[in-house]
Coordinates of C-alpha atoms and ligand atoms in Angstrom, one line a residue:
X272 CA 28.4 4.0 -7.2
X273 CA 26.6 1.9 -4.7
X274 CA 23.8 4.3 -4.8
X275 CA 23.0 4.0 -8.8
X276 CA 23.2 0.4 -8.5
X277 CA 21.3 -0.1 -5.6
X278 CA 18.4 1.6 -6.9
X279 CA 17.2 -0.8 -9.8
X280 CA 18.0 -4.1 -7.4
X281 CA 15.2 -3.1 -5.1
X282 CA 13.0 -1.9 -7.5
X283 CA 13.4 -6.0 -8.7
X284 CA 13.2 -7.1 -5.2
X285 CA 10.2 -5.3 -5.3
X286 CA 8.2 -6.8 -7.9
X287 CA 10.2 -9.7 -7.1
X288 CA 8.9 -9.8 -3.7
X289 CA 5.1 -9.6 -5.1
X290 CA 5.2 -11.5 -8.4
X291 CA 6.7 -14.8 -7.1
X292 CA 3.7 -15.6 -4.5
X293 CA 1.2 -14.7 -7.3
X294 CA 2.7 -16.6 -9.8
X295 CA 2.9 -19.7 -7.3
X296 CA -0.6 -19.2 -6.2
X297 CA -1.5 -19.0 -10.2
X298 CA 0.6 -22.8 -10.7
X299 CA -1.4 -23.7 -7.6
X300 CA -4.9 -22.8 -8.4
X301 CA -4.6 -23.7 -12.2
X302 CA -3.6 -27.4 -11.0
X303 CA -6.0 -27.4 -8.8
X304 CA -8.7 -26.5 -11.9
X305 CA -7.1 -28.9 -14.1
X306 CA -7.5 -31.5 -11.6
X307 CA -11.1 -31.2 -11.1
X308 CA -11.8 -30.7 -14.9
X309 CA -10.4 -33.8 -15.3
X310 CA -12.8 -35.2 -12.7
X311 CA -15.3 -33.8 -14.3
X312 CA -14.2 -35.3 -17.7
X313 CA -14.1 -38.8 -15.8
X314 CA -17.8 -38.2 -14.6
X315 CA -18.9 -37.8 -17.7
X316 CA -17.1 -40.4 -19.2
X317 CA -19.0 -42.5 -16.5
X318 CA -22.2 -41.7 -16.9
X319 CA -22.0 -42.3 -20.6
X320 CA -20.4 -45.4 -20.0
X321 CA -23.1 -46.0 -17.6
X322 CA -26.3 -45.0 -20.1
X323 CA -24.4 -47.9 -22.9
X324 CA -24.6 -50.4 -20.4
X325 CA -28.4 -49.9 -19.1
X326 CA -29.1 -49.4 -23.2
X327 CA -26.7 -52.7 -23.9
X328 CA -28.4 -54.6 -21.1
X329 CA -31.9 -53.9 -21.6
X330 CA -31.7 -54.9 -25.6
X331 CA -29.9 -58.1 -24.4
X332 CA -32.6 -60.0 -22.3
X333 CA -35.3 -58.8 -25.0
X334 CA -33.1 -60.9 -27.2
X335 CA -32.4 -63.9 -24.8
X336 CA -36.1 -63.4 -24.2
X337 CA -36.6 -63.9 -27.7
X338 CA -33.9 -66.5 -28.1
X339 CA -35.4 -68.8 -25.4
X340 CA -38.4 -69.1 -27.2
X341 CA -36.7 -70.2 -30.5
X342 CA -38.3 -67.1 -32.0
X343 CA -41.6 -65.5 -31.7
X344 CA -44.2 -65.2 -34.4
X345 CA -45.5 -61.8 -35.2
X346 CA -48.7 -60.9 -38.5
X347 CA -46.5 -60.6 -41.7
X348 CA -46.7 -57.4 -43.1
X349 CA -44.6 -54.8 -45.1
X350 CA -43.3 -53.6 -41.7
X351 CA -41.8 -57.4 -41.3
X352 CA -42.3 -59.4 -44.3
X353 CA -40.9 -62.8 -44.0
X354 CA -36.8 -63.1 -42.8
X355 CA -35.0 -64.1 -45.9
X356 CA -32.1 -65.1 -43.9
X357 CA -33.4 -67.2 -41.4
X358 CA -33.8 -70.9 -42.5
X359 CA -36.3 -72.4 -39.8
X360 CA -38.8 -75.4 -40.1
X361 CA -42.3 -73.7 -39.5
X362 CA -40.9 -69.8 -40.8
X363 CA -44.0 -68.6 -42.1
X364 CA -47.4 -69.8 -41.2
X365 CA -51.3 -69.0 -40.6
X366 CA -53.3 -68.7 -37.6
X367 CA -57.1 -70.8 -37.5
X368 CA -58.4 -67.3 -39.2
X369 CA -56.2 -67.1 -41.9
X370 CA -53.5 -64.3 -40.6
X371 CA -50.5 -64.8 -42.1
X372 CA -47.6 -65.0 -39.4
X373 CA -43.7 -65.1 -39.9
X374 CA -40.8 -66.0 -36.9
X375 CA -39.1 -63.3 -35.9
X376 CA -35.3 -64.2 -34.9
X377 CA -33.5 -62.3 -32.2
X378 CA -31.6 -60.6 -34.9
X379 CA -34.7 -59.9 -37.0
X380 CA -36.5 -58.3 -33.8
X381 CA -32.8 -56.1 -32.8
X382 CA -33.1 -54.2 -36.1
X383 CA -36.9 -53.6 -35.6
X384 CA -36.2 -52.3 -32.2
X385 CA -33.4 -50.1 -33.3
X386 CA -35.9 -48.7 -35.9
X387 CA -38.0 -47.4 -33.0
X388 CA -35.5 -46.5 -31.0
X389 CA -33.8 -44.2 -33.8
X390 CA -36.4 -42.2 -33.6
X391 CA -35.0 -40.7 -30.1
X392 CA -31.7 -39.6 -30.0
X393 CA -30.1 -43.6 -29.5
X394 CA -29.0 -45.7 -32.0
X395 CA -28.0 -49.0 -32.1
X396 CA -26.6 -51.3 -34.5
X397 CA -26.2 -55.3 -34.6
X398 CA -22.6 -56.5 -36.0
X399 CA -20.6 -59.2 -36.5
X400 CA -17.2 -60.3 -38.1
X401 CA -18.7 -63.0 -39.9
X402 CA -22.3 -61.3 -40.7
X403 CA -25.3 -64.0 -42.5
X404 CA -26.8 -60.6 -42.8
X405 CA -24.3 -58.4 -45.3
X406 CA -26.1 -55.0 -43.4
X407 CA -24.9 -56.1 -40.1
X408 CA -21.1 -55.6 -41.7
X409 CA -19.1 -53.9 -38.8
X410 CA -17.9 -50.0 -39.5
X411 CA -13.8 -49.7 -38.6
X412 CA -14.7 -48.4 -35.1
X413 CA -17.0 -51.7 -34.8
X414 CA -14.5 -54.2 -36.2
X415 CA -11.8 -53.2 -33.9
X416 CA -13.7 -53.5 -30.6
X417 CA -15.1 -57.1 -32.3
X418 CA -11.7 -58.0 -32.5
X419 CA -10.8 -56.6 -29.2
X420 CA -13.5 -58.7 -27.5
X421 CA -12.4 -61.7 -28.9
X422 CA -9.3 -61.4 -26.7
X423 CA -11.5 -60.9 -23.8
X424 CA -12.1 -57.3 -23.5
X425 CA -15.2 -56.7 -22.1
X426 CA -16.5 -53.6 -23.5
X427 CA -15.7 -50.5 -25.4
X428 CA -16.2 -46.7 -24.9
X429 CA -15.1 -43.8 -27.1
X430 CA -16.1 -40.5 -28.5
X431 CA -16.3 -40.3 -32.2
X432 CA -17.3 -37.7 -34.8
X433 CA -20.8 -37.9 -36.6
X434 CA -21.1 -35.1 -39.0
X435 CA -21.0 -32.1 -37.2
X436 CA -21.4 -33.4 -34.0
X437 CA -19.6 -35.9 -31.7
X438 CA -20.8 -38.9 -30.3
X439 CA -20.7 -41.3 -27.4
X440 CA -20.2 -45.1 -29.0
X441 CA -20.9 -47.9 -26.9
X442 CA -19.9 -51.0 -27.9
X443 CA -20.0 -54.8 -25.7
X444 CA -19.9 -58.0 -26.7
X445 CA -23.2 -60.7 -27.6
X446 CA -22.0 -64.4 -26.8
X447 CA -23.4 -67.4 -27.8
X448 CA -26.1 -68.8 -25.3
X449 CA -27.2 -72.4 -25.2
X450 CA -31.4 -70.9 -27.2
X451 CA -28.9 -69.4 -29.6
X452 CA -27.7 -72.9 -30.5
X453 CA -30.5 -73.8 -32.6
X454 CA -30.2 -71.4 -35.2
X455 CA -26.0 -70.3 -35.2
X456 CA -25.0 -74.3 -34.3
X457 CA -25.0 -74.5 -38.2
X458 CA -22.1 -71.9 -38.6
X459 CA -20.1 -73.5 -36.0
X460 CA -20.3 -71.6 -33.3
X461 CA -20.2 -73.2 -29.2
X462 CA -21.7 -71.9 -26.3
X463 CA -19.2 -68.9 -25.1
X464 CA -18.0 -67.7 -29.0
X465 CA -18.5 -64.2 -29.2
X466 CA -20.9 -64.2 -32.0
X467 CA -20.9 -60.2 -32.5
X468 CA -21.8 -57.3 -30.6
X469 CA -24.1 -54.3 -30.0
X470 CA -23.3 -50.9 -30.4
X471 CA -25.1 -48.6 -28.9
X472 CA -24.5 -44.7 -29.4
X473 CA -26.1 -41.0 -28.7
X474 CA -24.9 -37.5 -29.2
X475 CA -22.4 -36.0 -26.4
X476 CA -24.2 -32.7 -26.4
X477 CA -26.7 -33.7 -23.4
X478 CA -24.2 -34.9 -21.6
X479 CA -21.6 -31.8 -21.9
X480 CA -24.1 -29.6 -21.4
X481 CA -24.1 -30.4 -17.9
X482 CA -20.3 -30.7 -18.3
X483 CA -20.2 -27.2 -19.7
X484 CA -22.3 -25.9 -17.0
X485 CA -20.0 -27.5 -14.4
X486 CA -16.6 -26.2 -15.7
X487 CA -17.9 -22.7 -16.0
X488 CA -18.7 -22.8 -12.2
X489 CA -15.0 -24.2 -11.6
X490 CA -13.5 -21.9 -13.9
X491 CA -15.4 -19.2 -12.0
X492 CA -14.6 -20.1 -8.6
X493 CA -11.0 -20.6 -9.4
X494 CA -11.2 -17.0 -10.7
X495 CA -12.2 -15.9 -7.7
X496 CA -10.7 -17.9 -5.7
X497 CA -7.3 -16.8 -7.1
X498 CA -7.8 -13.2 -7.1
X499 CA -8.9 -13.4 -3.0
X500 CA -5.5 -15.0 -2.6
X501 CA -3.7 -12.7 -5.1
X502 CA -5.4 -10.0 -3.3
X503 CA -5.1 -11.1 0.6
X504 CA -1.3 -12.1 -0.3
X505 CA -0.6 -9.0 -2.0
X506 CA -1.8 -6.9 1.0
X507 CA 0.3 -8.9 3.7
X508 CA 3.1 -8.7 1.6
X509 CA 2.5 -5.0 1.8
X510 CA 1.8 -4.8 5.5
X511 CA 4.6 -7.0 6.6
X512 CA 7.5 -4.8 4.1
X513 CA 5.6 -1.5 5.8
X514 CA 6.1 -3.1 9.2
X515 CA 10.0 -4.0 8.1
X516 CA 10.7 -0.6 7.0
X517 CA 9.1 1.0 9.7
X518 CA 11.6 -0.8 11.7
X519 CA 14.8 -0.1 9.9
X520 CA 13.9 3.1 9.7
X521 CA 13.5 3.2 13.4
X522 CA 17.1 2.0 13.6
X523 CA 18.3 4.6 11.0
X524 CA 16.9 7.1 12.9
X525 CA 18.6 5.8 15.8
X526 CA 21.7 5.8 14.3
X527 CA 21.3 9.1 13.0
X528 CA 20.8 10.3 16.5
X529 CA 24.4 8.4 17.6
X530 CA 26.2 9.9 14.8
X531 CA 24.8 13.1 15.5
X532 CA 25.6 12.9 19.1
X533 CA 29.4 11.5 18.5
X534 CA 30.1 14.7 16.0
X535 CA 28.9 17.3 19.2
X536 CA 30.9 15.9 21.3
X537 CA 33.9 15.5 19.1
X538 CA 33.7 19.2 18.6
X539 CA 33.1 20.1 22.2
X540 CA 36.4 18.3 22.7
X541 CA 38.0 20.1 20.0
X542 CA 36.6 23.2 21.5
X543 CA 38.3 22.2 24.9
X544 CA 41.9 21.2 23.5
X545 CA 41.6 24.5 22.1
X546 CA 40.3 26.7 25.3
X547 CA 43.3 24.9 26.9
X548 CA 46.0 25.5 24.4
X549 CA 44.7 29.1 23.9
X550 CA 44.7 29.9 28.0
X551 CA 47.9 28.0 28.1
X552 CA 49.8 29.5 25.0
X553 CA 48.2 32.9 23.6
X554 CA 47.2 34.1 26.8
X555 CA 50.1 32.9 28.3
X556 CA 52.7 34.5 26.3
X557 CA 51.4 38.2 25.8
X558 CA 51.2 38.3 29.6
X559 CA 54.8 37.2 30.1
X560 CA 56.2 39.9 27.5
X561 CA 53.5 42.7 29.2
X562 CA 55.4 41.6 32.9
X563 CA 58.7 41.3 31.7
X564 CA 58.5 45.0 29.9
X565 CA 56.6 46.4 32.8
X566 CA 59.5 44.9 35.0
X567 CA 62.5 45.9 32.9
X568 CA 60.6 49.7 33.4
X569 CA 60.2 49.6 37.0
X570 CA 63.9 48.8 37.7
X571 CA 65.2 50.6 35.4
X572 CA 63.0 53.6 35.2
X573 CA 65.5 56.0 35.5
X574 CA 67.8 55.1 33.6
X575 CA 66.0 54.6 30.2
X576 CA 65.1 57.9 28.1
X577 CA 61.8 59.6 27.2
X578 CA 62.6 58.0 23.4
X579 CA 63.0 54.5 24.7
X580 CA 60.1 54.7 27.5
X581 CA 57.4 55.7 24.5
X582 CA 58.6 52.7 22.5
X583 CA 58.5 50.8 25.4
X584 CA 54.7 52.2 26.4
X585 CA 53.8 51.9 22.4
X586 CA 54.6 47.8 22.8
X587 CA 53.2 47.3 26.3
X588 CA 50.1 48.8 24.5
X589 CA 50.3 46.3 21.8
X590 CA 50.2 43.8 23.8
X591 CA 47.9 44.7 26.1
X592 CA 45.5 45.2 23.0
X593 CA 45.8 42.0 22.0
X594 CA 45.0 40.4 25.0
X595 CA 41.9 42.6 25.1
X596 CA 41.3 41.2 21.8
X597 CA 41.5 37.5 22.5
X598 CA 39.4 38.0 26.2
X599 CA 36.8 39.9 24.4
X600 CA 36.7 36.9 21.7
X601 CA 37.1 34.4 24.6
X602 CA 33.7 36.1 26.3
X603 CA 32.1 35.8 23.6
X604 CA 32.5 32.9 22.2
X605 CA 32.0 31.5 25.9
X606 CA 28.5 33.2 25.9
X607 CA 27.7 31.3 22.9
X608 CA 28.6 28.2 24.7
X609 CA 26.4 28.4 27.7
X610 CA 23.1 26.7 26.8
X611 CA 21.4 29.8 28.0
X612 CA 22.5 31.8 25.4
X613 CA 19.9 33.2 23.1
X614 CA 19.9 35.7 20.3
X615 CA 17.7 38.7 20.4
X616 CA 17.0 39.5 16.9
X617 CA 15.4 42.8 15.9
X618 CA 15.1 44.5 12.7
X619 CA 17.8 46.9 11.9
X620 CA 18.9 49.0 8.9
X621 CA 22.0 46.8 7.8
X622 CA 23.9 49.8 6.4
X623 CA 24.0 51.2 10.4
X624 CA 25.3 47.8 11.9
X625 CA 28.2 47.7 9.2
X626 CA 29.1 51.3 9.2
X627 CA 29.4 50.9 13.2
X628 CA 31.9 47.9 13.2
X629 CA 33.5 50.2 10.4
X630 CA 34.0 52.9 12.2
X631 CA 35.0 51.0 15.3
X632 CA 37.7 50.0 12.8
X633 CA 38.6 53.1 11.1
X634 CA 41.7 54.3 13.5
X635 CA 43.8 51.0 12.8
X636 CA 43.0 51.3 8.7
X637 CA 44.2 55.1 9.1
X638 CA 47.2 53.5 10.8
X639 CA 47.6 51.0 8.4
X640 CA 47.2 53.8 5.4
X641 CA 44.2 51.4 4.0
X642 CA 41.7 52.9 2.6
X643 CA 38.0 51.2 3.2
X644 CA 34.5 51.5 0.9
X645 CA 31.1 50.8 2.9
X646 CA 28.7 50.4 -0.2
X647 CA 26.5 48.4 1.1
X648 CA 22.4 48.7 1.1
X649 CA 19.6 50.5 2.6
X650 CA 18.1 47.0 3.4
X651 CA 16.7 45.6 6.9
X652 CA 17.9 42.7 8.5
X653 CA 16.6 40.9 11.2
X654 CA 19.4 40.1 13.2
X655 CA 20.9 39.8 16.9
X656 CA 22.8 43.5 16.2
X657 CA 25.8 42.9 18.8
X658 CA 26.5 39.5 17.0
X659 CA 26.4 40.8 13.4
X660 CA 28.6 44.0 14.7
X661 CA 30.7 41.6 16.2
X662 CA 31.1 39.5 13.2
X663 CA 31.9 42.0 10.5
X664 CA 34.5 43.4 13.4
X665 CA 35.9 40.6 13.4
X666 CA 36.7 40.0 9.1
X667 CA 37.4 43.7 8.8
X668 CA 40.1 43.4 11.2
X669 CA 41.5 39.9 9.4
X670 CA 41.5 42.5 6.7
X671 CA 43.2 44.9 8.2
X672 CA 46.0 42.4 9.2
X673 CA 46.4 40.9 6.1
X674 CA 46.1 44.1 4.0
X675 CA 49.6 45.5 3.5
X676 CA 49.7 49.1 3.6
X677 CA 48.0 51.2 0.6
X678 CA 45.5 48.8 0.1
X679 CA 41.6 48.7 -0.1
X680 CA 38.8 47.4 1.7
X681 CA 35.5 47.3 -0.2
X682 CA 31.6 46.2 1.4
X683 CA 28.8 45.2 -0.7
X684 CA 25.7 43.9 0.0
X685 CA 23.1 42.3 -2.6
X686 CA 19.3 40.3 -2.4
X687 CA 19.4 36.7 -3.3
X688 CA 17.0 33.4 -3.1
X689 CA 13.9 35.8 -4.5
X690 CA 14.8 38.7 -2.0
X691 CA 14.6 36.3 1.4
X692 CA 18.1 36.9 2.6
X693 CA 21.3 39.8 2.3
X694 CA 24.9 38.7 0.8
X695 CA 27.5 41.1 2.8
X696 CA 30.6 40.7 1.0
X697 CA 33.7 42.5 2.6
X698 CA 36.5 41.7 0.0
X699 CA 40.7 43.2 0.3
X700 CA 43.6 43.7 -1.8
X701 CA 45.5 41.7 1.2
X702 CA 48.0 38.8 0.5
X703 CA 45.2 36.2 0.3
X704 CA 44.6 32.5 1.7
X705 CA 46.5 29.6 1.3
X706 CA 44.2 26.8 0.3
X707 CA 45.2 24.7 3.3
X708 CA 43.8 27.1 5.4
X709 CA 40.7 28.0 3.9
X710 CA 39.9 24.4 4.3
X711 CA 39.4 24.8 8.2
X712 CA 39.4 28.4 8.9
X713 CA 36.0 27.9 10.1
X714 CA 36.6 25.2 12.5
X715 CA 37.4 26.1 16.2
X716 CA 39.3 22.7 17.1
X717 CA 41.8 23.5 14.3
X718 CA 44.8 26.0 15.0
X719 CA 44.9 28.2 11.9
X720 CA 46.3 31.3 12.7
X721 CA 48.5 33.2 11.1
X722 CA 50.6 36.1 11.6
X723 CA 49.2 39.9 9.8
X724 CA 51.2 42.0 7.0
X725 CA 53.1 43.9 10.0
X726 CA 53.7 40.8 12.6
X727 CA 50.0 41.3 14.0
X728 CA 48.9 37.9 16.0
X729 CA 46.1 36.4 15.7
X730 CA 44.1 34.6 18.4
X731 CA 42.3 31.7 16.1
X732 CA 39.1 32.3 17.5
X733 CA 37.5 35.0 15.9
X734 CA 35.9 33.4 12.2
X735 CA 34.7 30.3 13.9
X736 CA 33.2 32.7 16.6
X737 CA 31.8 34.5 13.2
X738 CA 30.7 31.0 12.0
X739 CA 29.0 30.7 15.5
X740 CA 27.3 33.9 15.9
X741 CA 25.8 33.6 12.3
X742 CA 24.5 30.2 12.5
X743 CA 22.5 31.5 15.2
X744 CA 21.1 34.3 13.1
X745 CA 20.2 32.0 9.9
X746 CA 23.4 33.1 8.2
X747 CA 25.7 31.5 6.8
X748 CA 29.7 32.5 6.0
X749 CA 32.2 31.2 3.4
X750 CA 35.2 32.9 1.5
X751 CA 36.7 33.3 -1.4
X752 CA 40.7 33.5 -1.6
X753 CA 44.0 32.9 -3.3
X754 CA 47.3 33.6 -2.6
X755 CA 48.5 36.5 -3.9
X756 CA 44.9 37.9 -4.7
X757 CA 43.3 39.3 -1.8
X758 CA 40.3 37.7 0.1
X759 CA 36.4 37.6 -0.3
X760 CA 34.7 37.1 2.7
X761 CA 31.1 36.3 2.4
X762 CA 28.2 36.2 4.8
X763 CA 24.2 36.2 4.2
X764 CA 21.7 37.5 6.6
X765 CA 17.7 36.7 6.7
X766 CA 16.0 39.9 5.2
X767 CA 13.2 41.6 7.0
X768 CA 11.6 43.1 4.2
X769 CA 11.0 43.2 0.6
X770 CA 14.4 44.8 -0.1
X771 CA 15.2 47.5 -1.9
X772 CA 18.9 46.7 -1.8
X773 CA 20.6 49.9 -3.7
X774 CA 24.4 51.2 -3.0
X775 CA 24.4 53.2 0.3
X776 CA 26.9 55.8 1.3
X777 CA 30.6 55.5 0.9
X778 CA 33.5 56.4 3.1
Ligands
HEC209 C1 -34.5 -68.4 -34.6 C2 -33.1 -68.5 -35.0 C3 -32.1 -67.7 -34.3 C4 -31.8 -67.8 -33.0 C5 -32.5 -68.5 -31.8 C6 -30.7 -66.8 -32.8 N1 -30.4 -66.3 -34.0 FE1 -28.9 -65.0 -34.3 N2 -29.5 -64.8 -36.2 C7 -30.3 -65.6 -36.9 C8 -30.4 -65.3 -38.3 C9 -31.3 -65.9 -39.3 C10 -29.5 -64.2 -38.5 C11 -29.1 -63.5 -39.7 C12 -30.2 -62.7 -40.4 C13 -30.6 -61.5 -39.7 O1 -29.9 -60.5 -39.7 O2 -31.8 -61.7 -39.3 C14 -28.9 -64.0 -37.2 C15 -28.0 -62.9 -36.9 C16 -27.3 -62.9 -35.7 C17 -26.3 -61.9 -35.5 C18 -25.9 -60.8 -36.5 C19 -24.8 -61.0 -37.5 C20 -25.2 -61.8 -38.7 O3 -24.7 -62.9 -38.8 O4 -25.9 -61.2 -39.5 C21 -25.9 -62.1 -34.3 C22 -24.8 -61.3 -33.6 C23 -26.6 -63.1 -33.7 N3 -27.5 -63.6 -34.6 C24 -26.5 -63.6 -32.4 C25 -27.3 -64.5 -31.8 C26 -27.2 -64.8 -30.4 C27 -26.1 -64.4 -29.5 C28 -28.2 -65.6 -30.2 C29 -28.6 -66.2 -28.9 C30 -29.0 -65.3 -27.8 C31 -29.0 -65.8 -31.4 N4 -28.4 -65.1 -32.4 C32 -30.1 -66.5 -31.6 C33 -31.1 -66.5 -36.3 C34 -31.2 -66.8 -34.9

């Protein structure tokens, strides 16, 4: 269960572990471009601010220049025919050669000025709330910073919309001045009344233009900027989890190696309890029945009959055949056990190396009355041949044992994983396997051993030894069993050849 689950967590620890860094450099480098945008937007708000003023200013002392002269006379003409507004003694007059001249008041000159001037891309415009002049009525925009000024605010900036375009107004303040007295003493205003104002505007466009240049270069190097980061980021986040897994799976390794090592030696101290109960117990026990027979016979040799002595002799034999039995199994499986030993494989007709354990065999079948089938293959196996000999010696004589007698033993052989290796199958009519049993009749530091059909002993040795000797020949053994339904023994062998693995001859 932990697997399936753990699967999708890292795969979100994953993007996890990437996403969060870029999404925080993302907050941080869009702040950062917000913040000097903004600058940017207050630099230009500055310099516009800063072009009204110089505009404001200049148009200003022309006017107090004006102003301090009480109004200046200029030739009347339809360009500036006489003021019809301004009520002054000596208005309109003539010079010594007969040119008509009129007095041009501050006012008079602003709008003349502004004429000019429109002709660029500035405009300005002269307002008041109280205007003598109804064209000098203020717009909305115009009113509101008139007002405004009257509670001492000293100038106004804003962008406002001109057709299609937008545009920078500029708007401060004109207070009354001692020169202005002459002519605005009348409406009763005092030195230091605002009397109106000025405002003074141009299109945003040349301006932004520099703006627009200027935030395509941020946007640009915050781009960059952030993918170098993302980038860089990305990569150490990538080196440092390579340099982390690396490490773990140093350590899993390592562990790997422990474990490995704790399961040998658990099973070469299973494989010593067992030496020591087998020396101590089956060894033991045969050889104190063999010398207590063998005793009974020598003292009382004379006395006992030819009948008894062969029963006697047929039992000593027994025993002594088992003991063979287990000693030859005990050699062997010892000579597995030294480090030395190595297998010397060689390529060998598998038909021959089973009919030879088979007929090694045959005498205890006959004796048995069991009847036994080698139909096995023409195939070549390359194999260690005293091991593999060994090893089917060993199943047919579990076979034998647990065969009761009348019944069948039957060999077969067949090609399997695309004609790489040999399944040997030796299967019996015997009393079969209790499950309990099958479960570790492989294992040598488990005592399974049970007694045959007619009381034969076993030694408990011999299918791990099997196990053992096929392991070392790429083989590998398992079996099929239930009580009451004979056995199935199965081994495979590496194949030397493309087989051609057809029925071979039967016994
Ligand atoms: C020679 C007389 C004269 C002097 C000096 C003078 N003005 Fe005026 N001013 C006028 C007249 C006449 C008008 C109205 C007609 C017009 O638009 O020309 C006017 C108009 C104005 C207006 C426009 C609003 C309106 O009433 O139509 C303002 C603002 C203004 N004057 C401010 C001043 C200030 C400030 C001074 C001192 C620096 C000043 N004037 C000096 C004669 C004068």
């Amino acid at each position: 269960m932990t697997h399936n689950t753990a699967r999708p967590n890292r795969l979100w620890t994953t993007i996890a572990v990437y996403c969060v860094p870029i999404i925080l450099w993302a907050g941080l480098v869009l702040w950062s471009y917000v913040w000097n945008l903004n600058g940017l937007k207050a630099n230009s708000h500055n310099l516009a601010l800063e072009k009204g003023r110089m505009v404001f200013s200049v148009i200003e002392a022309t006017r107090m220049w004006n102003a301090s002269h009480g109004g200046l006379y200029a030739p009347t003409s339809d360009m500036s025919p006489s003021n019809p507004y301004l009520i002054a003694k000596e208005k309109d007059i003539v010079s010594p050669s007969g040119q008509p001249l009129t007095l041009i008041n501050p006012a008079y000159m602003t709008r003349q000025l502004a004429a000019i001037m429109s002709l660029g891309d500035i405009n300005i415009h002269l307002t008041s709330l109280k205007p003598i002049n109804p064209n000098n009525m203020p717009t909305d925009w115009e009113r509101n910073s008139l007002m405004s000024f009257e509670n001492g605010v000293k100038e106004n900036l804003d962008i406002l919309p001109s057709g299609k375009e937008q545009i920078y107004a500029y708007m401060a303040p004109l207070s009354v001045k001692e020169p202005c007295m002459k002519c605005h003493a009348v409406q009763g205003y005092k030195v230091g009344d605002v009397r109106g104002g000025i405002r003074v505007s141009f299109p945003v466009t040349a301006l932004s233009l520099a703006e627009e240049n200027a935030v395509k270069k941020l946007k640009n190097v915050h781009l960059i900027v952030f993918v170098l980061i993302t980038i860089l980021s990305s990569s150490a986040i990538a080196w440092a989890r390579y340099l982390i897994a690396n490490l773990r799976r140093e350590r899993n390794s390592r562990d790997d190696v422990i474990a490995e090592r704790t399961q040998a030696l658990q099973y070469e101290v299973g494989v010593k309890n067992r030496l020591f109960s087998i020396i101590s117990h089956d060894l033991k026990s045969p050889f104190n029945s063999l010398l207590g027979m063998t005793h009974m016979m020598s003292n009382m040799g004379d006395q006992l009959n030819k009948k008894k002595m062969a029963e006697y002799a047929k039992d000593i034999h027994e025993t002594g055949e088992h003991i063979f039995e287990l000693v030859q199994n005990l050699l062997e499986w010892a000579r597995l056990q030294m480090d030395g030993a190595t297998i010397v494989p060689e390529k060998v007709a598998l038909n021959n190396v089973l009919q030879n354990s088979v007929d090694v065999l045959l005498p205890l079948a006959k004796d048995k009355n069991i009847q036994i089938k080698n139909q096995t293959c023409n195939c070549q196996v390359t194999v260690d041949k005293e091991m593999i000999m060994a090893v089917v010696r060993n199943i047919l004589a579990n076979a034998i044992k647990f065969t009761p007698s009348g019944g069948k033993i039957t060999l077969h052989a067949q090609s399997l994983e695309g004609d790489a290796t040999a399944q040997i199958t030796i299967e019996d009519t015997g009393v079969g396997i209790p499950q309990h049993i099958i479960d570790n009749i492989f294992s040598i530091d488990q005592k399974t051993t049970t007694l045959g059909t007619d009381g034969e002993a076993g030694t408990g040795l011999g299918l791990p030894l099997c196990r053992d000797m096929l392991d070392r020949n790429g083989g590998k053994i398992w079996v099929e069993s239930a009580v009451g339904f004979g056995s199935k023994f199965h081994f495979t062998l590496p194949l030397a050849d493309k087989p051609t693995c057809n029925t071979g001859n039967e016994i």
